[in-house]
Coordinates of C-alpha atoms in Angstrom, one line a residue:
X13 CA -2.0 8.3 -22.1
X14 CA -2.9 5.2 -23.7
X15 CA -3.9 1.9 -21.3
X16 CA -3.8 -1.8 -22.5
X17 CA -6.6 -3.2 -19.9
X18 CA -7.4 -6.9 -19.6
X19 CA -10.7 -7.8 -20.9
X20 CA -12.9 -9.9 -18.4
X21 CA -15.5 -12.3 -19.3
X22 CA -18.7 -11.0 -20.3
X23 CA -20.5 -13.1 -18.5
X24 CA -18.1 -12.5 -15.2
X25 CA -18.8 -8.7 -15.6
X26 CA -22.5 -9.1 -15.7
X27 CA -22.7 -11.4 -12.3
X28 CA -20.6 -8.6 -11.1
X29 CA -23.1 -5.8 -12.3
X30 CA -26.2 -7.8 -11.5
X31 CA -24.8 -7.9 -7.5
X32 CA -24.2 -4.4 -7.3
X33 CA -20.8 -5.2 -7.0
X34 CA -19.5 -3.1 -10.2
X35 CA -22.0 0.1 -10.8
X36 CA -21.5 3.2 -13.1
X37 CA -20.4 5.3 -10.2
X38 CA -17.3 7.1 -10.1
X39 CA -15.0 7.2 -8.2
X40 CA -14.7 11.1 -7.7
X41 CA -18.5 10.9 -7.5
X42 CA -18.5 7.9 -4.5
X43 CA -15.5 10.8 -2.7
X44 CA -17.8 13.7 -3.0
X45 CA -21.1 11.8 -1.6
X46 CA -19.2 11.0 1.2
X47 CA -17.4 13.8 1.7
X48 CA -21.2 16.2 1.6
X49 CA -23.0 13.7 3.7
X50 CA -20.4 13.3 6.8
X51 CA -19.3 17.2 6.4
X52 CA -18.9 17.3 9.9
X53 CA -16.5 14.6 11.0
X54 CA -12.8 15.9 11.4
X55 CA -10.1 15.8 9.0
X56 CA -7.0 16.1 11.2
X57 CA -3.0 15.8 10.7
X58 CA -0.5 15.4 13.3
X59 CA 2.8 17.2 12.2
X60 CA 5.6 18.8 13.7
X61 CA 5.8 21.0 10.7
X62 CA 2.6 20.8 8.9
X63 CA -0.1 20.3 11.7
X64 CA -3.9 20.8 10.3
X65 CA -7.4 20.6 11.3
X66 CA -10.0 20.1 9.3
X67 CA -13.9 18.9 8.5
X68 CA -14.8 16.9 5.6
X69 CA -16.6 19.4 4.2
X70 CA -13.5 22.0 4.1
X71 CA -11.6 19.1 2.4
X72 CA -14.7 18.8 -0.1
X73 CA -14.8 22.5 -0.9
X74 CA -10.8 22.8 -1.2
X75 CA -10.7 20.1 -3.4
X76 CA -13.8 21.3 -6.0
X77 CA -11.7 24.8 -5.8
X78 CA -8.2 22.6 -6.5
X79 CA -10.0 21.0 -9.3
X80 CA -11.2 24.3 -10.9
X81 CA -7.6 25.3 -10.9
X82 CA -6.4 22.4 -12.8
X83 CA -9.3 22.2 -14.9
X84 CA -8.1 26.2 -15.4
X85 CA -4.9 24.7 -16.2
X86 CA -5.6 22.3 -18.9
X87 CA -6.0 19.1 -16.8
X88 CA -8.8 16.9 -18.1
X89 CA -10.5 13.8 -17.2
X90 CA -8.3 10.8 -18.4
X91 CA -4.9 12.8 -17.4
X92 CA -2.4 11.5 -14.7
X93 CA -2.2 13.2 -11.8
X94 CA 0.5 12.6 -9.8
X95 CA 1.5 13.2 -6.3
X96 CA 4.6 12.4 -3.8
X97 CA 4.0 13.9 -0.5
X98 CA 4.2 13.0 3.4
X99 CA 0.5 12.3 4.8
X100 CA -0.5 15.9 4.9
X101 CA -3.7 17.7 3.9
X102 CA -2.7 18.8 0.9
X103 CA -2.2 14.8 -0.2
X104 CA -5.9 14.6 0.5
X105 CA -6.3 17.5 -1.7
X106 CA -4.7 16.7 -4.5
X107 CA -6.2 12.8 -4.5
X108 CA -9.9 14.0 -4.3
X109 CA -9.2 17.1 -6.9
X110 CA -7.9 14.8 -9.3
X111 CA -10.8 12.0 -8.6
X112 CA -13.5 14.8 -9.3
X113 CA -11.9 16.0 -12.4
X114 CA -12.2 12.4 -13.7
X115 CA -8.3 12.2 -14.0
X116 CA -6.2 9.2 -13.2
X117 CA -4.9 9.5 -9.3
X118 CA -0.8 8.1 -8.9
X119 CA 0.4 8.9 -5.7
X120 CA 3.7 7.9 -5.0
X121 CA 5.5 6.9 -1.5
X122 CA 7.4 9.9 0.0
X123 CA 10.1 8.3 0.7
X124 CA 11.2 6.1 -3.0
X125 CA 14.2 7.9 -3.9
X126 CA 15.5 9.4 -7.0
X127 CA 15.6 5.8 -8.7
X128 CA 12.3 4.9 -7.9
X129 CA 10.6 8.5 -9.0
X130 CA 12.2 8.4 -11.9
X131 CA 11.1 5.0 -13.5
X132 CA 7.6 5.5 -12.1
X133 CA 7.5 9.3 -14.0
X134 CA 8.9 8.2 -17.3
X135 CA 6.8 5.0 -17.4
X136 CA 3.3 6.8 -16.6
X137 CA 4.3 10.7 -17.3
X138 CA 1.8 13.2 -15.1
X139 CA 0.2 16.0 -16.7
X140 CA 0.5 17.4 -13.1
X141 CA 2.6 16.5 -10.4
X142 CA 2.7 17.7 -6.9
X143 CA 5.6 17.4 -4.2
X144 CA 7.2 18.3 -1.4
X145 CA 10.1 20.7 -0.3
X146 CA 11.5 19.1 3.0
X147 CA 10.3 16.8 5.2
X148 CA 13.3 15.8 7.4
X149 CA 15.8 14.7 5.7
X150 CA 14.0 13.8 2.8
X151 CA 13.3 16.3 -0.1
X152 CA 10.4 15.7 -2.4
X153 CA 12.0 18.9 -5.2
X154 CA 15.6 17.4 -4.6
X155 CA 14.2 13.5 -5.4
X156 CA 12.4 15.1 -8.7
X157 CA 15.2 16.9 -10.2
X158 CA 17.8 14.0 -9.6
X159 CA 15.1 10.9 -10.9
X160 CA 16.1 11.7 -14.6
X161 CA 13.2 12.2 -15.7
X162 CA 11.0 14.4 -18.0
X163 CA 9.8 16.8 -15.9
X164 CA 6.0 17.0 -16.1
X165 CA 4.1 19.9 -17.7
X166 CA 2.8 21.0 -14.6
X167 CA 4.8 21.1 -10.9
X168 CA 3.3 22.6 -7.7
X169 CA 5.8 22.1 -4.3
X170 CA 4.0 21.7 -1.3
X171 CA 6.4 24.0 1.6
X172 CA 8.1 27.4 2.1
X173 CA 10.9 26.6 -0.9
X174 CA 9.4 25.5 -4.3
X175 CA 12.6 25.5 -5.7
X176 CA 11.5 27.7 -8.5
X177 CA 8.1 25.4 -9.2
X178 CA 5.1 27.2 -8.4
X179 CA 3.8 26.7 -4.9
X180 CA 0.6 24.8 -4.7
X181 CA -1.2 27.4 -3.1
X182 CA -1.1 28.8 -6.6
X183 CA -3.3 26.3 -8.1
X184 CA -6.3 26.9 -6.8
X185 CA -8.8 28.3 -8.7
X186 CA -12.2 30.4 -8.3
X187 CA -14.9 29.5 -7.8
X188 CA -15.2 25.4 -6.8
X189 CA -15.6 22.9 -9.6
X190 CA -19.6 22.6 -9.6
X191 CA -19.4 18.9 -9.2
X192 CA -17.4 15.8 -10.6
X193 CA -17.2 15.0 -13.6
X194 CA -18.8 12.0 -15.4
X195 CA -16.2 9.9 -16.7
X196 CA -16.6 6.0 -18.0
X197 CA -16.4 3.8 -14.8
X198 CA -14.7 0.8 -17.0
X199 CA -12.2 3.6 -17.1
X200 CA -8.6 4.1 -15.3
X201 CA -9.0 6.0 -11.9
X202 CA -5.7 4.7 -10.4
X203 CA -2.1 3.7 -10.9
X204 CA -0.4 2.6 -8.2
X205 CA 3.4 1.4 -8.2
X206 CA 4.3 -1.4 -6.2
X207 CA 7.8 -3.0 -6.3
X208 CA 7.8 -6.2 -7.6
X209 CA 10.2 -9.2 -8.7
X210 CA 12.4 -7.0 -10.9
X211 CA 14.3 -4.2 -10.0
X212 CA 11.4 -1.4 -11.4
X213 CA 8.0 -0.9 -9.7
X214 CA 5.2 -1.9 -11.7
X215 CA 2.5 0.0 -12.1
X216 CA -1.1 -1.3 -11.0
X217 CA -3.8 0.1 -13.0
X218 CA -7.4 0.2 -11.1
X219 CA -10.6 1.4 -12.7
X220 CA -13.5 3.4 -11.3
X221 CA -15.0 -0.1 -10.8
X222 CA -12.5 -2.3 -9.1
X223 CA -11.5 0.4 -6.7
X224 CA -15.0 1.2 -6.1
X225 CA -15.6 -2.2 -5.3
X226 CA -12.7 -2.1 -2.7
X227 CA -13.6 0.5 -1.0
X228 CA -16.9 -0.7 0.1
X229 CA -16.2 -4.5 0.2
X230 CA -13.1 -3.5 2.7
X231 CA -15.5 -0.7 4.8
X232 CA -18.3 -3.2 5.0
X233 CA -15.7 -5.4 6.7
X234 CA -14.6 -3.3 9.4
X235 CA -16.0 -3.4 13.1
X236 CA -19.0 -1.2 13.7
X237 CA -17.2 -0.7 18.0
X238 CA -14.4 0.3 17.0
X239 CA -13.3 3.9 17.6
X240 CA -11.8 5.8 15.2
X241 CA -8.1 5.4 14.8
X242 CA -4.6 7.2 13.9
X243 CA -3.5 6.3 10.4
X244 CA 0.3 6.2 10.1
X245 CA 0.9 3.9 6.7
X246 CA 1.8 6.2 3.9
X247 CA -0.9 7.4 1.8
X248 CA 1.4 7.1 -1.0
X249 CA 0.7 3.5 -0.4
X250 CA -2.4 1.0 -0.9
X251 CA -2.9 0.6 3.1
X252 CA -2.6 4.2 4.0
X253 CA -4.5 5.4 1.1
X254 CA -7.6 3.2 1.6
X255 CA -7.3 3.4 5.8
X256 CA -7.0 7.2 5.6
X257 CA -8.5 8.7 2.3
X258 CA -10.9 6.1 1.1
X259 CA -12.8 4.2 3.4
X260 CA -13.3 6.8 6.4
X261 CA -15.1 8.8 3.4
X262 CA -17.5 6.2 2.1
X263 CA -18.4 5.2 6.2
X264 CA -18.5 8.6 7.8
X265 CA -15.8 7.9 10.3
X266 CA -13.1 10.5 11.4
X267 CA -9.9 10.6 9.8
X268 CA -6.6 11.0 12.1
X269 CA -3.2 11.0 9.9
X270 CA 0.6 10.8 11.3
X271 CA 3.3 12.1 9.1
X272 CA 5.6 10.3 11.5
X273 CA 5.1 7.0 13.1
X274 CA 6.2 7.5 16.6
X275 CA 4.5 5.2 18.8
X276 CA 4.9 7.5 22.5
X277 CA 3.1 10.4 20.4
X278 CA 0.7 8.0 19.2
X279 CA -0.3 5.9 22.6
X280 CA -0.6 9.8 24.3
X281 CA -2.9 10.6 21.3
X282 CA -4.7 8.0 21.8
X283 CA -5.1 8.2 25.5
X284 CA -6.2 11.7 25.6
X285 CA -8.7 11.6 22.5
X286 CA -10.4 8.0 22.9
X287 CA -8.9 7.2 19.6
X288 CA -7.5 3.6 18.3
X289 CA -4.2 2.3 16.3
X290 CA -2.0 -0.7 15.6
X291 CA -4.2 -2.0 12.5
X292 CA -2.3 -2.8 9.3
X293 CA 0.8 -4.0 8.9
X294 CA 2.1 -5.8 11.9
X295 CA 4.7 -3.2 12.8
X296 CA 1.9 -0.5 13.7
X297 CA 0.6 -3.1 16.7
X298 CA 3.9 -4.5 17.8
X299 CA 5.2 -1.0 18.2
X300 CA 2.9 0.5 20.0
X301 CA 3.1 -3.2 22.7
X302 CA 6.9 -2.9 23.3
X303 CA 6.9 0.8 23.5
X304 CA 7.5 2.0 27.6
X305 CA 4.3 4.5 27.5
X306 CA 2.0 1.6 26.5
X307 CA -0.5 1.1 29.8
X308 CA -3.0 -1.8 29.6
X309 CA -5.5 -0.6 31.6
X310 CA -5.8 2.8 29.6
X311 CA -4.6 1.4 25.7
X312 CA -6.0 -2.3 25.6
X313 CA -10.1 -0.7 25.9
X314 CA -8.8 1.3 22.7
X315 CA -7.3 -2.1 21.0
X316 CA -10.2 -4.3 21.2
X317 CA -10.3 -4.8 17.2
X318 CA -7.6 -4.9 15.4
X319 CA -7.3 -6.1 11.6
X320 CA -3.5 -6.9 10.4
X321 CA -2.6 -7.5 6.9
X322 CA 0.0 -6.2 4.3
X323 CA 2.6 -8.2 5.7
X324 CA 3.7 -11.6 7.3
X325 CA 1.9 -11.6 10.7
X326 CA 4.0 -14.0 13.1
X327 CA 2.0 -16.7 15.3
X328 CA 3.6 -15.0 18.0
X329 CA 2.1 -11.8 17.5
X330 CA -0.8 -13.6 17.0
X331 CA -0.8 -15.1 20.2
X332 CA 0.5 -12.0 22.2
X333 CA -2.1 -9.6 21.2
X334 CA -4.9 -12.7 22.2
X335 CA -3.5 -13.0 25.8
X336 CA -4.0 -9.1 26.2
X337 CA -7.4 -9.6 25.2
X338 CA -6.7 -8.4 21.7
X339 CA -9.4 -9.6 18.7
X340 CA -7.0 -10.2 15.7
X341 CA -8.1 -10.7 12.5
X342 CA -6.3 -11.4 9.3
X343 CA -6.6 -10.0 5.9
X344 CA -4.6 -11.4 2.6
X345 CA -4.5 -9.7 -0.5
X346 CA -2.1 -7.2 -2.8
X347 CA -2.0 -3.8 -4.5
X348 CA -3.3 -5.9 -7.4
X349 CA -6.2 -7.6 -5.8
X350 CA -6.4 -5.8 -2.5
X351 CA -8.8 -7.8 -0.3
X352 CA -8.8 -11.2 -1.4
X353 CA -9.3 -13.4 2.3
X354 CA -10.4 -12.1 5.4
X355 CA -11.9 -12.9 8.6
X356 CA -14.2 -11.3 10.8
X357 CA -14.1 -10.8 14.7
X358 CA -17.1 -13.0 14.9
X359 CA -15.0 -15.7 13.9
X360 CA -13.7 -19.1 15.7
X361 CA -10.4 -17.4 17.2
X362 CA -8.3 -20.4 15.7
X363 CA -9.5 -18.8 12.5
X364 CA -8.8 -15.1 12.8
X365 CA -5.2 -15.9 14.5
X366 CA -4.4 -19.0 13.0
X367 CA -5.0 -18.6 9.1
X368 CA -5.9 -15.4 6.3
X369 CA -9.3 -16.0 6.1
X370 CA -11.6 -17.0 3.7
X371 CA -12.6 -15.2 0.7
X372 CA -14.6 -11.9 0.9
X373 CA -17.9 -11.3 -0.9
X374 CA -17.3 -11.7 -4.8
X375 CA -13.9 -13.1 -4.3
X376 CA -12.8 -16.5 -5.4
X377 CA -9.9 -18.3 -4.9
X378 CA -8.0 -22.0 -5.7
X379 CA -5.0 -23.3 -5.6
X380 CA -3.1 -24.8 -8.6
X381 CA -1.2 -27.9 -9.0
X382 CA 2.4 -26.5 -7.0
X383 CA 0.0 -24.4 -4.5
X384 CA 0.0 -21.1 -6.1
X385 CA -2.8 -19.0 -5.0
X386 CA -4.8 -17.7 -7.8
X387 CA -7.5 -15.1 -7.6
X388 CA -10.7 -13.5 -9.2
X389 CA -13.2 -11.0 -8.1
X390 CA -14.5 -7.6 -9.1
X391 CA -11.8 -5.6 -6.9
X392 CA -9.1 -7.2 -9.5
X393 CA -7.1 -4.9 -11.2
X394 CA -7.5 -3.8 -14.5
X395 CA -3.6 -4.9 -15.5
X396 CA -0.2 -3.5 -15.5
X397 CA 1.1 -0.5 -16.9
X398 CA 3.2 -3.1 -19.1
X399 CA 0.7 -4.9 -20.9
X400 CA 3.3 -7.6 -21.0
X401 CA 3.1 -8.6 -17.2
X402 CA -0.5 -8.5 -17.7
X403 CA -0.4 -10.9 -19.6
X404 CA 2.3 -13.1 -17.7
X405 CA -0.2 -13.1 -14.4
X406 CA -4.0 -13.6 -15.9
X407 CA -5.0 -16.9 -17.7
X408 CA -7.9 -16.4 -20.3
X409 CA -10.6 -17.1 -17.6
X410 CA -9.6 -14.3 -15.5
X411 CA -7.7 -15.9 -13.0
X412 CA -4.8 -13.8 -11.1
X413 CA -1.4 -15.9 -10.0
X414 CA -0.7 -14.3 -6.9
X415 CA 2.9 -15.7 -6.8
X416 CA 1.8 -16.5 -3.3
X417 CA 1.9 -20.4 -2.0
X418 CA -1.2 -21.2 0.6
X419 CA -3.4 -24.6 1.5
X420 CA -6.8 -24.3 2.3
X421 CA -8.8 -25.8 5.7
X422 CA -11.2 -28.3 5.4
X423 CA -14.0 -24.8 6.0
X424 CA -12.1 -22.7 3.1
X425 CA -9.7 -20.5 5.1
X426 CA -6.7 -20.0 3.8
X427 CA -3.3 -20.0 5.3
X428 CA -0.1 -18.4 3.2
X429 CA 3.1 -20.8 3.5
X430 CA 5.7 -19.5 1.1
X431 CA 6.0 -16.8 -1.5
X432 CA 6.9 -18.0 -5.3
X433 CA 7.4 -14.5 -6.5
X434 CA 10.6 -12.8 -4.9
X435 CA 9.4 -10.4 -2.9
X436 CA 9.9 -9.1 0.6
X437 CA 6.7 -7.4 2.2
X438 CA 8.7 -5.1 5.5
X439 CA 5.9 -3.7 7.3
X440 CA 3.7 -3.5 4.5
X441 CA 6.3 -2.4 2.2
X442 CA 7.4 -4.7 -1.0
X443 CA 11.0 -5.0 -1.7
X444 CA 12.3 -6.5 -4.7
X445 CA 15.3 -9.3 -3.7
X446 CA 16.7 -9.1 -7.2
X447 CA 17.3 -5.2 -7.1
X448 CA 19.1 -5.5 -3.6
X449 CA 21.0 -8.4 -5.2
X450 CA 22.0 -6.3 -7.7
X451 CA 23.6 -3.6 -5.3
X452 CA 25.1 -6.5 -3.3
X453 CA 26.8 -9.1 -6.3
X454 CA 28.7 -5.7 -7.1
X455 CA 30.5 -5.3 -3.8
X456 CA 34.5 -6.7 -3.6
X457 CA 34.6 -10.6 -2.1
X458 CA 30.7 -11.3 -3.1
X459 CA 31.4 -14.4 -5.4
X460 CA 27.2 -15.1 -5.1
X461 CA 24.3 -14.0 -3.5
X462 CA 20.6 -14.4 -2.6
X463 CA 17.8 -12.2 -0.6
X464 CA 15.1 -13.8 0.8
X465 CA 12.6 -13.0 3.3
X466 CA 13.5 -13.6 7.2
X467 CA 10.5 -13.5 9.6
X468 CA 10.7 -10.5 11.8
X469 CA 8.4 -10.7 14.8
X470 CA 7.8 -6.9 14.5
X471 CA 8.0 -5.9 10.9
X472 CA 6.5 -9.3 9.7
X473 CA 9.2 -9.6 7.5
X474 CA 12.9 -8.0 6.8
X475 CA 15.4 -8.8 4.3
X476 CA 18.2 -11.3 4.8
X477 CA 21.2 -11.8 2.3
X478 CA 23.2 -14.8 2.1
X479 CA 26.3 -14.2 0.5
X480 CA 28.9 -16.9 -0.7
X481 CA 32.0 -15.7 -0.5
X482 CA 33.3 -12.9 1.4
X483 CA 30.3 -11.0 3.0
X484 CA 30.3 -7.2 3.6
X485 CA 29.8 -6.1 7.0
X486 CA 26.3 -4.2 7.9
X487 CA 28.0 -0.8 7.5
X488 CA 29.5 -1.7 4.3
X489 CA 26.6 -3.3 2.6
X490 CA 24.3 -0.1 3.9
X491 CA 27.0 2.2 2.2
X492 CA 26.9 0.3 -0.8
X493 CA 22.7 0.5 -0.7
X494 CA 23.0 4.2 0.0
X495 CA 25.6 4.8 -2.8
X496 CA 23.1 3.2 -5.0
X497 CA 20.3 5.1 -4.4
X498 CA 18.0 2.3 -2.5
X499 CA 15.3 3.8 0.1
X500 CA 16.5 2.8 3.4
X501 CA 13.7 0.2 4.0
X502 CA 15.1 -2.0 1.4
X503 CA 18.7 -2.7 3.2
X504 CA 19.2 -6.0 4.0
X505 CA 19.1 -6.1 7.9
X506 CA 21.2 -9.8 8.2
X507 CA 23.5 -10.9 6.6
X508 CA 24.7 -14.7 6.5
X509 CA 27.9 -16.4 4.7
X510 CA 27.0 -19.7 3.2
X511 CA 29.6 -22.5 1.6
X512 CA 27.3 -22.9 -1.2
X513 CA 23.6 -22.6 -2.0
X514 CA 20.9 -25.0 -2.7
X515 CA 20.2 -25.6 -6.3
X516 CA 17.9 -27.1 -8.5
X517 CA 19.4 -29.7 -11.2
X518 CA 20.0 -26.4 -13.3
X519 CA 21.9 -25.0 -10.8
X520 CA 19.5 -22.4 -9.8
X521 CA 19.6 -21.3 -6.4
X522 CA 16.2 -22.7 -4.1
X523 CA 15.4 -20.0 -2.2
X524 CA 12.4 -21.5 -0.5
X525 CA 14.6 -23.6 1.5
X526 CA 16.5 -20.7 2.3
X527 CA 12.9 -19.4 3.6
X528 CA 12.1 -22.4 4.9
X529 CA 16.1 -22.4 7.2
X530 CA 15.0 -18.7 8.2
X531 CA 11.3 -19.4 9.5
X532 CA 12.6 -23.1 11.6
X533 CA 15.2 -21.3 13.0
X534 CA 12.5 -18.3 14.4
X535 CA 10.4 -20.7 15.6
X536 CA 12.7 -22.6 17.5

């Protein structure tokens, strides 16, 4: 795989190195050291079909053993190793093993369908790929075969029915690899795919230096008084990957994963095991607070410190949490630049609950003339798999155009006010409005359409479809989305008929006015 990474100004690079923000440590060495140092810590998976109880030392040895097997099959440093797995222990094995080899890890969210997976595997062909046989209604092997992408050279399957491929168990070698490979820290370590303004997902490349700094930076911001947490965000997504596979290894905290987000079960586990949960996208918190099993006397002491990010945080959610005695901090970032601004729990309430925070360690922000947020920092990505996209979002001085609109208060705290990019963030998952509109526009009776983000007190945002012409029912819309192969979280949850759209003089739909209308309705 040939990578075309953006260049970084030598003076800026020297500053980051001199401050210790960029090091020569590979992701594999960072993870190996953490797993070994904190070997007694648990790595537990709560699952109805693949529960497991391991320790960090178990994970280290198993990952070194899998790394040996991968190397015996020809996988080398710099090769891409992809996986599409639920929150199972095998996801940890593959992630850590690939990192130990100095390979480029490519996680894929387990519920991505054939369209997304086909594009990813065609754009960034992996040397080795691991998927699953069955998980509820989902089948990774069916998705792979239906994707239309050329099959990777090496494919392994987790589960009882490998569908003609090798079971992952066959890939574990003997003896374990002695130690992680030494690689150039400025080379790619991770490719994370995220939906963007176009119909196809974008491949975001992080080097060992950028992801290593992100883990150290965000890990240092975690509250030391909080108990270990249950993570339900998919490890194929940046939030779940950082929260479950990376940061606890560095900090020496226990890892507790669940493969199905069942608020009732999570509340029970919190109560019986003294664990916390509710961090991440807003939905994880609201689903616990709204559940009939939520007991303030039992659960609130475990939820004193909550960090929210990855999706919009409605003011009503922050107010509700604050009245319950929960300390809320808001964070702002993206797959491209994971942690740009944030608060700490010692910040004043009006900053913690009312803004998206101040620039984090090493990060800089500025606002363009139109209010677009531009950022720069040691954890900002090294480029997209599409060099043209990279060129379109960076200026000559290395400032990244985020696509979000914001304002800064007198103290330098940022508040996101709108989105320039055409993306909806539902429960932490990015949805391309253009992709959904492409399906909607083909439905009989739809003359023109626009899909935008609507405020959602549970998920942060959801997709709202505005239609000129004859609007389909939600049932008709969902059928069309399913037939087009779009993942369920992308389906609009609201349809509105409009006589005509607000437009620019050139006739372009002014989506920011539609979003403003929805925000005003939600706040009235």
